[in-house]
């Protein structure tokens, strides 16, 4: 068994977050509405993983009780993504990604409750730093309040399924988890499709991808979902859900840079927006540095003990 490498794990986590920073951009490049995007994303992802298991002749067997837990988590994932892509469409990719930064604050509150442990004041402090960054951003970008609201709710759901996955990954292989969660998300999105026109009568379903949609959906499903999602679940075996979600706060930073490069002036924001993202970036960098300090302090203390 290989020895855990914290530096390598954090480097890989940042690479995954960079990939996720591209998802809002892909969502805007795809011509389909948010619900259809989630349906195809999860359909292709679950199919790819299923084919991989069939080719390797590996087992996907999970007991019924655990299966219901995993499938339920997949429903949360579906709702999270529908709101995520919807937020980007009613505002901008940058606003959507910035709103997702509240994930760390939600996790700081939810994870201790799930593990029946006291809330860590330092994690709350970092979460509040993230909120202060958002305050600075939207002090100058009030026109995008709906996108912010959708992104914050999406962040809450993201925190919930991350905390759940941090427990499930201790009992199941990452690709098994990802397969059943993507399958459940696909089935849930498929069940919502007939209701879509009832809730939004002026909208029509767009079930057939057009032109470059297939390419963008392939990237979204294969790279941003199957690969990134599974690796993130694997990393949760060694990194806490809060650390994962705090690092995910870099998603807006990576995504904003990519969005400005790809979409140009449409994604350029005010100076206040970039100041807010800088505050978020600082809160992300503080966490691993502080943890490294605590580990070194603990090693020094243990070495001094008789």
C-alpha angles and dihedrals in degrees: 000000000000120000116251113256111203093191092052091045093052092045090052090046091055090049090053091048089052089055090050089051086066095054096081088051091051089049089058093045091055112082094212122099119257098264093050090047090055091046094053093039093056094038093055093041095051091045092052093049092044091052090049092054091046092051092050090041089230125158124253093185116144126167116255097251093052091043092059090050092050094045090049089054088052090058089055089050090053093052090046092054096043090055091042095055091038091055091054091051097050092045127005136295090253094053091047093051093046091052090054089064089082087075090092093056092049090048092049087058100038103041096059090047091051092049093040092239131130117268112260111236092211092058090048088051091053091047090053089051088057090051091050088054090052090049090055091048098050094040082077101029105051094141089076099057094126092053089048092051093049091047093050092051088047088051090052091053089046090055091050096052092042091056091046092048091050086064098039093051089063088065105030139045114259096240092049090053092046093049096053094040092051090045091051091046090051093049091047093049089047091053090050094052095080089049092051096081091044093056093038105030093174091058125078129208116256103200098160117074114225132218112317092009091097092056093048091045090050091053092043093050102036104036106020095039117023096034102032097038094049094046090049090053090050091051090053087070088070105021124057120248089245092054090048094049094043089055089048084067085079087067092088091049094052092038095049091052091050092044093053090048093049103034100027119194093007089071099038110115138188125284089255090061093056092044089055092050089050090056089051090049092052091051089053094050094047094062101064091038091053092046090050089052091051092049092050091046090051092050092050091049093049092048091053094052114104 
